[in-house]
PDB file of C-alpha atoms in Angstrom:
ATOM      1  CA  UNK A   1      96.605  57.556  62.292  1.00  0.00           C
ATOM      2  CA  UNK A   2      94.213  56.403  59.613  1.00  0.00           C
ATOM      3  CA  UNK A   3      91.525  58.208  57.625  1.00  0.00           C
ATOM      4  CA  UNK A   4      88.588  57.281  55.413  1.00  0.00           C
ATOM      5  CA  UNK A   5      88.332  59.217  52.153  1.00  0.00           C
ATOM      6  CA  UNK A   6      86.241  59.268  48.993  1.00  0.00           C
ATOM      7  CA  UNK A   7      87.949  57.218  46.285  1.00  0.00           C
ATOM      8  CA  UNK A   8      87.074  60.056  43.877  1.00  0.00           C
ATOM      9  CA  UNK A   9      89.289  62.518  45.743  1.00  0.00           C
ATOM     10  CA  UNK A  10      91.790  64.065  43.272  1.00  0.00           C
ATOM     11  CA  UNK A  11      94.960  61.987  42.963  1.00  0.00           C
ATOM     12  CA  UNK A  12      97.192  64.945  43.834  1.00  0.00           C
ATOM     13  CA  UNK A  13      95.292  65.374  47.110  1.00  0.00           C
ATOM     14  CA  UNK A  14      95.638  61.677  47.918  1.00  0.00           C
ATOM     15  CA  UNK A  15      99.373  61.836  47.289  1.00  0.00           C
ATOM     16  CA  UNK A  16      99.880  64.726  49.708  1.00  0.00           C
ATOM     17  CA  UNK A  17      97.565  63.208  52.316  1.00  0.00           C
ATOM     18  CA  UNK A  18      99.601  59.980  52.215  1.00  0.00           C
ATOM     19  CA  UNK A  19     102.461  61.941  53.770  1.00  0.00           C
ATOM     20  CA  UNK A  20     100.349  62.463  56.897  1.00  0.00           C
ATOM     21  CA  UNK A  21      98.428  59.216  57.326  1.00  0.00           C
ATOM     22  CA  UNK A  22      97.276  55.951  55.826  1.00  0.00           C
ATOM     23  CA  UNK A  23      93.773  55.951  54.412  1.00  0.00           C
ATOM     24  CA  UNK A  24      90.915  53.714  53.342  1.00  0.00           C
ATOM     25  CA  UNK A  25      89.280  54.654  50.040  1.00  0.00           C
ATOM     26  CA  UNK A  26      85.487  54.421  50.127  1.00  0.00           C
ATOM     27  CA  UNK A  27      83.537  53.411  47.049  1.00  0.00           C
ATOM     28  CA  UNK A  28      80.003  52.032  46.834  1.00  0.00           C
ATOM     29  CA  UNK A  29      77.667  51.121  44.000  1.00  0.00           C
ATOM     30  CA  UNK A  30      73.865  51.313  43.740  1.00  0.00           C
ATOM     31  CA  UNK A  31      73.386  52.276  47.382  1.00  0.00           C
ATOM     32  CA  UNK A  32      72.791  56.022  47.139  1.00  0.00           C
ATOM     33  CA  UNK A  33      73.207  58.881  44.674  1.00  0.00           C
ATOM     34  CA  UNK A  34      76.425  58.546  42.686  1.00  0.00           C
ATOM     35  CA  UNK A  35      77.746  61.940  43.811  1.00  0.00           C
ATOM     36  CA  UNK A  36      77.429  60.804  47.460  1.00  0.00           C
ATOM     37  CA  UNK A  37      78.475  57.196  46.927  1.00  0.00           C
ATOM     38  CA  UNK A  38      82.015  57.537  48.283  1.00  0.00           C
ATOM     39  CA  UNK A  39      81.444  60.215  50.906  1.00  0.00           C
ATOM     40  CA  UNK A  40      82.554  59.132  54.384  1.00  0.00           C
ATOM     41  CA  UNK A  41      80.090  61.513  56.046  1.00  0.00           C
ATOM     42  CA  UNK A  42      77.196  59.657  54.386  1.00  0.00           C
ATOM     43  CA  UNK A  43      78.184  56.296  55.885  1.00  0.00           C
ATOM     44  CA  UNK A  44      79.941  57.183  59.167  1.00  0.00           C
ATOM     45  CA  UNK A  45      79.473  59.340  62.252  1.00  0.00           C
ATOM     46  CA  UNK A  46      82.310  59.720  64.757  1.00  0.00           C
ATOM     47  CA  UNK A  47      81.421  60.672  68.345  1.00  0.00           C
ATOM     48  CA  UNK A  48      84.312  60.719  70.809  1.00  0.00           C
ATOM     49  CA  UNK A  49      85.811  57.204  70.717  1.00  0.00           C
ATOM     50  CA  UNK A  50      82.796  55.701  68.960  1.00  0.00           C
ATOM     51  CA  UNK A  51      82.418  55.188  65.221  1.00  0.00           C
ATOM     52  CA  UNK A  52      78.854  54.582  64.033  1.00  0.00           C
ATOM     53  CA  UNK A  53      78.739  52.819  60.673  1.00  0.00           C
ATOM     54  CA  UNK A  54      75.836  52.275  58.281  1.00  0.00           C
ATOM     55  CA  UNK A  55      74.742  48.611  58.296  1.00  0.00           C
ATOM     56  CA  UNK A  56      75.011  48.356  54.500  1.00  0.00           C
ATOM     57  CA  UNK A  57      78.596  49.581  54.249  1.00  0.00           C
ATOM     58  CA  UNK A  58      80.494  47.271  51.859  1.00  0.00           C
ATOM     59  CA  UNK A  59      82.048  44.221  53.523  1.00  0.00           C
ATOM     60  CA  UNK A  60      85.422  45.218  52.096  1.00  0.00           C
ATOM     61  CA  UNK A  61      85.334  48.434  54.136  1.00  0.00           C
ATOM     62  CA  UNK A  62      84.395  46.544  57.311  1.00  0.00           C
ATOM     63  CA  UNK A  63      87.362  44.245  56.783  1.00  0.00           C
ATOM     64  CA  UNK A  64      89.739  47.175  56.290  1.00  0.00           C
ATOM     65  CA  UNK A  65      88.497  48.829  59.478  1.00  0.00           C
ATOM     66  CA  UNK A  66      88.974  45.610  61.411  1.00  0.00           C
ATOM     67  CA  UNK A  67      92.396  44.993  59.869  1.00  0.00           C
ATOM     68  CA  UNK A  68      93.462  48.406  61.166  1.00  0.00           C
ATOM     69  CA  UNK A  69      92.072  47.724  64.641  1.00  0.00           C
ATOM     70  CA  UNK A  70      89.184  50.191  64.293  1.00  0.00           C
ATOM     71  CA  UNK A  71      86.190  49.259  66.450  1.00  0.00           C
ATOM     72  CA  UNK A  72      82.767  50.405  65.311  1.00  0.00           C
ATOM     73  CA  UNK A  73      79.085  50.293  66.193  1.00  0.00           C
ATOM     74  CA  UNK A  74      76.504  49.415  63.558  1.00  0.00           C
ATOM     75  CA  UNK A  75      73.750  51.955  63.061  1.00  0.00           C
ATOM     76  CA  UNK A  76      70.077  51.182  62.486  1.00  0.00           C
ATOM     77  CA  UNK A  77      69.503  53.054  59.223  1.00  0.00           C
ATOM     78  CA  UNK A  78      70.626  51.705  55.858  1.00  0.00           C
ATOM     79  CA  UNK A  79      72.028  54.324  53.502  1.00  0.00           C
ATOM     80  CA  UNK A  80      69.812  54.792  50.432  1.00  0.00           C
ATOM     81  CA  UNK A  81      68.824  57.393  47.857  1.00  0.00           C
ATOM     82  CA  UNK A  82      65.761  58.514  49.822  1.00  0.00           C
ATOM     83  CA  UNK A  83      65.234  60.478  53.051  1.00  0.00           C
ATOM     84  CA  UNK A  84      66.420  59.791  55.698  1.00  0.00           C
ATOM     85  CA  UNK A  85      68.711  57.116  54.270  1.00  0.00           C
ATOM     86  CA  UNK A  86      71.055  59.495  52.482  1.00  0.00           C
ATOM     87  CA  UNK A  87      71.433  61.726  55.552  1.00  0.00           C
ATOM     88  CA  UNK A  88      71.056  59.620  58.707  1.00  0.00           C
ATOM     89  CA  UNK A  89      74.798  59.734  59.484  1.00  0.00           C
ATOM     90  CA  UNK A  90      75.529  63.200  58.089  1.00  0.00           C
ATOM     91  CA  UNK A  91      75.641  64.747  61.553  1.00  0.00           C
ATOM     92  CA  UNK A  92      77.834  67.718  62.528  1.00  0.00           C
ATOM     93  CA  UNK A  93      79.383  66.728  65.865  1.00  0.00           C
ATOM     94  CA  UNK A  94      81.241  69.030  68.278  1.00  0.00           C
ATOM     95  CA  UNK A  95      82.287  68.703  71.917  1.00  0.00           C
ATOM     96  CA  UNK A  96      79.121  70.152  73.402  1.00  0.00           C
ATOM     97  CA  UNK A  97      76.497  69.851  70.678  1.00  0.00           C
ATOM     98  CA  UNK A  98      75.413  68.080  67.526  1.00  0.00           C
ATOM     99  CA  UNK A  99      73.685  69.762  64.601  1.00  0.00           C
ATOM    100  CA  UNK A 100      71.242  67.808  62.455  1.00  0.00           C
ATOM    101  CA  UNK A 101      67.687  67.269  61.329  1.00  0.00           C
ATOM    102  CA  UNK A 102      66.346  65.354  64.324  1.00  0.00           C
ATOM    103  CA  UNK A 103      63.921  63.386  62.171  1.00  0.00           C
ATOM    104  CA  UNK A 104      66.760  62.012  60.054  1.00  0.00           C
ATOM    105  CA  UNK A 105      69.315  61.148  62.754  1.00  0.00           C
ATOM    106  CA  UNK A 106      70.041  57.455  63.209  1.00  0.00           C
ATOM    107  CA  UNK A 107      68.868  56.220  66.633  1.00  0.00           C
ATOM    108  CA  UNK A 108      72.258  54.762  67.548  1.00  0.00           C
ATOM    109  CA  UNK A 109      73.773  58.231  67.174  1.00  0.00           C
ATOM    110  CA  UNK A 110      71.091  59.688  69.438  1.00  0.00           C
ATOM    111  CA  UNK A 111      71.842  57.010  72.038  1.00  0.00           C
ATOM    112  CA  UNK A 112      75.572  57.819  72.002  1.00  0.00           C
ATOM    113  CA  UNK A 113      75.539  61.616  71.971  1.00  0.00           C
ATOM    114  CA  UNK A 114      76.207  61.845  75.710  1.00  0.00           C
ATOM    115  CA  UNK A 115      75.489  65.241  77.266  1.00  0.00           C
ATOM    116  CA  UNK A 116      75.642  67.112  73.987  1.00  0.00           C
ATOM    117  CA  UNK A 117      72.902  69.570  73.150  1.00  0.00           C
ATOM    118  CA  UNK A 118      70.917  68.611  70.061  1.00  0.00           C
ATOM    119  CA  UNK A 119      70.497  71.593  67.742  1.00  0.00           C
ATOM    120  CA  UNK A 120      67.722  70.752  65.288  1.00  0.00           C
ATOM    121  CA  UNK A 121      67.987  72.170  61.766  1.00  0.00           C
ATOM    122  CA  UNK A 122      66.041  71.550  58.584  1.00  0.00           C
ATOM    123  CA  UNK A 123      69.182  70.720  56.588  1.00  0.00           C
ATOM    124  CA  UNK A 124      69.687  66.962  56.948  1.00  0.00           C
ATOM    125  CA  UNK A 125      73.101  67.118  55.238  1.00  0.00           C
ATOM    126  CA  UNK A 126      74.474  69.170  58.114  1.00  0.00           C
ATOM    127  CA  UNK A 127      77.956  67.610  58.199  1.00  0.00           C
ATOM    128  CA  UNK A 128      78.400  68.309  54.478  1.00  0.00           C
ATOM    129  CA  UNK A 129      77.370  71.894  55.150  1.00  0.00           C
ATOM    130  CA  UNK A 130      79.245  72.600  58.368  1.00  0.00           C
ATOM    131  CA  UNK A 131      82.751  72.704  59.790  1.00  0.00           C
ATOM    132  CA  UNK A 132      82.850  72.476  63.597  1.00  0.00           C
ATOM    133  CA  UNK A 133      85.939  74.041  65.130  1.00  0.00           C
ATOM    134  CA  UNK A 134      86.978  74.462  68.772  1.00  0.00           C
ATOM    135  CA  UNK A 135      84.414  75.171  71.493  1.00  0.00           C
ATOM    136  CA  UNK A 136      81.346  76.827  69.965  1.00  0.00           C
ATOM    137  CA  UNK A 137      82.827  77.974  66.641  1.00  0.00           C
ATOM    138  CA  UNK A 138      81.308  76.800  63.360  1.00  0.00           C
ATOM    139  CA  UNK A 139      81.614  77.725  59.701  1.00  0.00           C
ATOM    140  CA  UNK A 140      78.720  76.748  57.452  1.00  0.00           C
ATOM    141  CA  UNK A 141      77.576  77.109  53.861  1.00  0.00           C
ATOM    142  CA  UNK A 142      73.902  76.735  54.862  1.00  0.00           C
ATOM    143  CA  UNK A 143      72.059  79.913  55.833  1.00  0.00           C
ATOM    144  CA  UNK A 144      69.434  78.010  57.823  1.00  0.00           C
ATOM    145  CA  UNK A 145      72.103  76.304  59.945  1.00  0.00           C
ATOM    146  CA  UNK A 146      73.862  79.647  60.378  1.00  0.00           C
ATOM    147  CA  UNK A 147      70.732  81.401  61.688  1.00  0.00           C
ATOM    148  CA  UNK A 148      69.798  78.524  64.020  1.00  0.00           C
ATOM    149  CA  UNK A 149      73.316  78.352  65.462  1.00  0.00           C
ATOM    150  CA  UNK A 150      73.332  82.096  66.139  1.00  0.00           C
ATOM    151  CA  UNK A 151      70.023  81.657  67.981  1.00  0.00           C
ATOM    152  CA  UNK A 152      71.767  78.999  70.100  1.00  0.00           C
ATOM    153  CA  UNK A 153      74.641  81.359  70.968  1.00  0.00           C
ATOM    154  CA  UNK A 154      77.222  79.668  68.766  1.00  0.00           C
ATOM    155  CA  UNK A 155      79.926  81.663  67.011  1.00  0.00           C
ATOM    156  CA  UNK A 156      78.754  80.953  63.467  1.00  0.00           C
ATOM    157  CA  UNK A 157      80.136  82.284  60.191  1.00  0.00           C
ATOM    158  CA  UNK A 158      78.295  81.852  56.892  1.00  0.00           C
ATOM    159  CA  UNK A 159      80.243  81.349  53.682  1.00  0.00           C
ATOM    160  CA  UNK A 160      78.453  80.792  50.371  1.00  0.00           C
ATOM    161  CA  UNK A 161      79.468  77.540  48.608  1.00  0.00           C
ATOM    162  CA  UNK A 162      80.591  79.232  45.381  1.00  0.00           C
ATOM    163  CA  UNK A 163      83.019  77.328  43.149  1.00  0.00           C
ATOM    164  CA  UNK A 164      83.116  74.172  45.271  1.00  0.00           C
ATOM    165  CA  UNK A 165      83.448  71.158  42.987  1.00  0.00           C
ATOM    166  CA  UNK A 166      81.158  68.130  43.389  1.00  0.00           C
ATOM    167  CA  UNK A 167      80.983  65.953  40.260  1.00  0.00           C
ATOM    168  CA  UNK A 168      77.367  65.483  39.199  1.00  0.00           C
ATOM    169  CA  UNK A 169      76.122  68.603  41.003  1.00  0.00           C
ATOM    170  CA  UNK A 170      76.238  72.347  40.306  1.00  0.00           C
ATOM    171  CA  UNK A 171      78.341  72.856  43.415  1.00  0.00           C
ATOM    172  CA  UNK A 172      79.419  71.107  46.595  1.00  0.00           C
ATOM    173  CA  UNK A 173      79.165  72.082  50.250  1.00  0.00           C
ATOM    174  CA  UNK A 174      81.821  73.633  52.440  1.00  0.00           C
ATOM    175  CA  UNK A 175      82.031  71.118  55.285  1.00  0.00           C
ATOM    176  CA  UNK A 176      82.620  68.282  52.839  1.00  0.00           C
ATOM    177  CA  UNK A 177      85.950  69.810  51.794  1.00  0.00           C
ATOM    178  CA  UNK A 178      87.558  69.512  55.238  1.00  0.00           C
ATOM    179  CA  UNK A 179      88.960  67.090  57.773  1.00  0.00           C
ATOM    180  CA  UNK A 180      90.166  67.910  61.288  1.00  0.00           C
ATOM    181  CA  UNK A 181      92.963  66.081  63.078  1.00  0.00           C
ATOM    182  CA  UNK A 182      93.935  67.648  66.410  1.00  0.00           C
ATOM    183  CA  UNK A 183      95.293  71.111  65.539  1.00  0.00           C
ATOM    184  CA  UNK A 184      95.537  70.480  61.798  1.00  0.00           C
ATOM    185  CA  UNK A 185      92.772  71.429  59.392  1.00  0.00           C
ATOM    186  CA  UNK A 186      93.031  69.620  56.064  1.00  0.00           C
ATOM    187  CA  UNK A 187      91.268  71.032  53.016  1.00  0.00           C
ATOM    188  CA  UNK A 188      90.814  69.326  49.668  1.00  0.00           C
ATOM    189  CA  UNK A 189      91.828  72.244  47.483  1.00  0.00           C
ATOM    190  CA  UNK A 190      93.463  75.640  47.744  1.00  0.00           C
ATOM    191  CA  UNK A 191      91.845  78.665  49.360  1.00  0.00           C
ATOM    192  CA  UNK A 192      93.520  80.818  46.707  1.00  0.00           C
ATOM    193  CA  UNK A 193      90.989  79.327  44.270  1.00  0.00           C
ATOM    194  CA  UNK A 194      88.002  80.183  46.487  1.00  0.00           C
ATOM    195  CA  UNK A 195      86.150  83.495  46.510  1.00  0.00           C
ATOM    196  CA  UNK A 196      86.001  83.621  50.319  1.00  0.00           C
ATOM    197  CA  UNK A 197      89.468  82.174  50.745  1.00  0.00           C
ATOM    198  CA  UNK A 198      90.905  85.081  52.732  1.00  0.00           C
ATOM    199  CA  UNK A 199      87.954  85.087  55.121  1.00  0.00           C
ATOM    200  CA  UNK A 200      88.353  81.360  55.696  1.00  0.00           C
ATOM    201  CA  UNK A 201      92.094  81.712  56.270  1.00  0.00           C
ATOM    202  CA  UNK A 202      91.467  84.389  58.874  1.00  0.00           C
ATOM    203  CA  UNK A 203      88.885  82.266  60.688  1.00  0.00           C
ATOM    204  CA  UNK A 204      91.192  79.245  60.653  1.00  0.00           C
ATOM    205  CA  UNK A 205      94.153  81.268  61.916  1.00  0.00           C
ATOM    206  CA  UNK A 206      92.046  82.962  64.597  1.00  0.00           C
ATOM    207  CA  UNK A 207      91.111  79.562  65.975  1.00  0.00           C
ATOM    208  CA  UNK A 208      94.736  78.389  65.961  1.00  0.00           C
ATOM    209  CA  UNK A 209      94.598  75.607  63.389  1.00  0.00           C
ATOM    210  CA  UNK A 210      97.401  74.738  61.018  1.00  0.00           C
ATOM    211  CA  UNK A 211      95.943  74.720  57.505  1.00  0.00           C
ATOM    212  CA  UNK A 212      97.019  71.916  55.167  1.00  0.00           C
ATOM    213  CA  UNK A 213      95.945  72.434  51.542  1.00  0.00           C
ATOM    214  CA  UNK A 214      96.013  69.048  49.816  1.00  0.00           C
ATOM    215  CA  UNK A 215      96.331  70.226  46.210  1.00  0.00           C
ATOM    216  CA  UNK A 216      96.510  73.397  44.172  1.00  0.00           C
ATOM    217  CA  UNK A 217      93.035  73.335  42.706  1.00  0.00           C
ATOM    218  CA  UNK A 218      89.437  74.367  43.412  1.00  0.00           C
ATOM    219  CA  UNK A 219      87.800  73.226  46.640  1.00  0.00           C
ATOM    220  CA  UNK A 220      86.529  69.663  46.178  1.00  0.00           C
ATOM    221  CA  UNK A 221      83.632  68.298  48.217  1.00  0.00           C
ATOM    222  CA  UNK A 222      84.861  64.801  49.071  1.00  0.00           C
ATOM    223  CA  UNK A 223      82.321  64.166  51.821  1.00  0.00           C
ATOM    224  CA  UNK A 224      84.824  65.136  54.521  1.00  0.00           C
ATOM    225  CA  UNK A 225      88.131  63.513  55.396  1.00  0.00           C
ATOM    226  CA  UNK A 226      87.315  61.238  58.321  1.00  0.00           C
ATOM    227  CA  UNK A 227      90.322  60.984  60.612  1.00  0.00           C
ATOM    228  CA  UNK A 228      89.861  58.150  63.056  1.00  0.00           C
ATOM    229  CA  UNK A 229      91.420  59.866  66.049  1.00  0.00           C
ATOM    230  CA  UNK A 230      91.218  57.128  68.622  1.00  0.00           C
TER     231      UNK A 230
END
């Protein structure tokens, strides 16, 4: 198994993650905002066995994907520091639905969503804001997404993004701290350092995931840990 991670992920988290998988470290320059520049969920969307990649991803990353036998489809929208460029690939994808701002979603993603229901929200950084678990269960740090998902009969829990670290910003977003690989839920940080840590632990346990905390520090928004599970 291989993953794509933000190069700025804390070194202690990288060290622990290396015991589970190999990973590609993402770093870009002068493409989008610095605080988003290494976030996998800004440049990639994974849908089933398809990986949609921004056309202006660095050539070095393309070569590493190919070296590891990872096939991908090129999207239409170049990542940038303006809307929708910074959010075209930041789509929350689950088995039966996707959650995103429909006006921002890259067309290649729309063409490959299969029979999933499109749940339109105003928050274009929906993957950063949302953790999709099994079936219709989501956890989100965006109140607008939470309300819309409840209206669509999803089992949604809202958790405020207090004390989530994102260098260059006042705080990060909850979904960007996580990565899901089969029945394991990886988190960049320790829930003991998070105000809603016990609530999150209960939700994770209820949905039968094994929690893997990657380092003993505050939650760190690393733009998701993208496990390439195919």
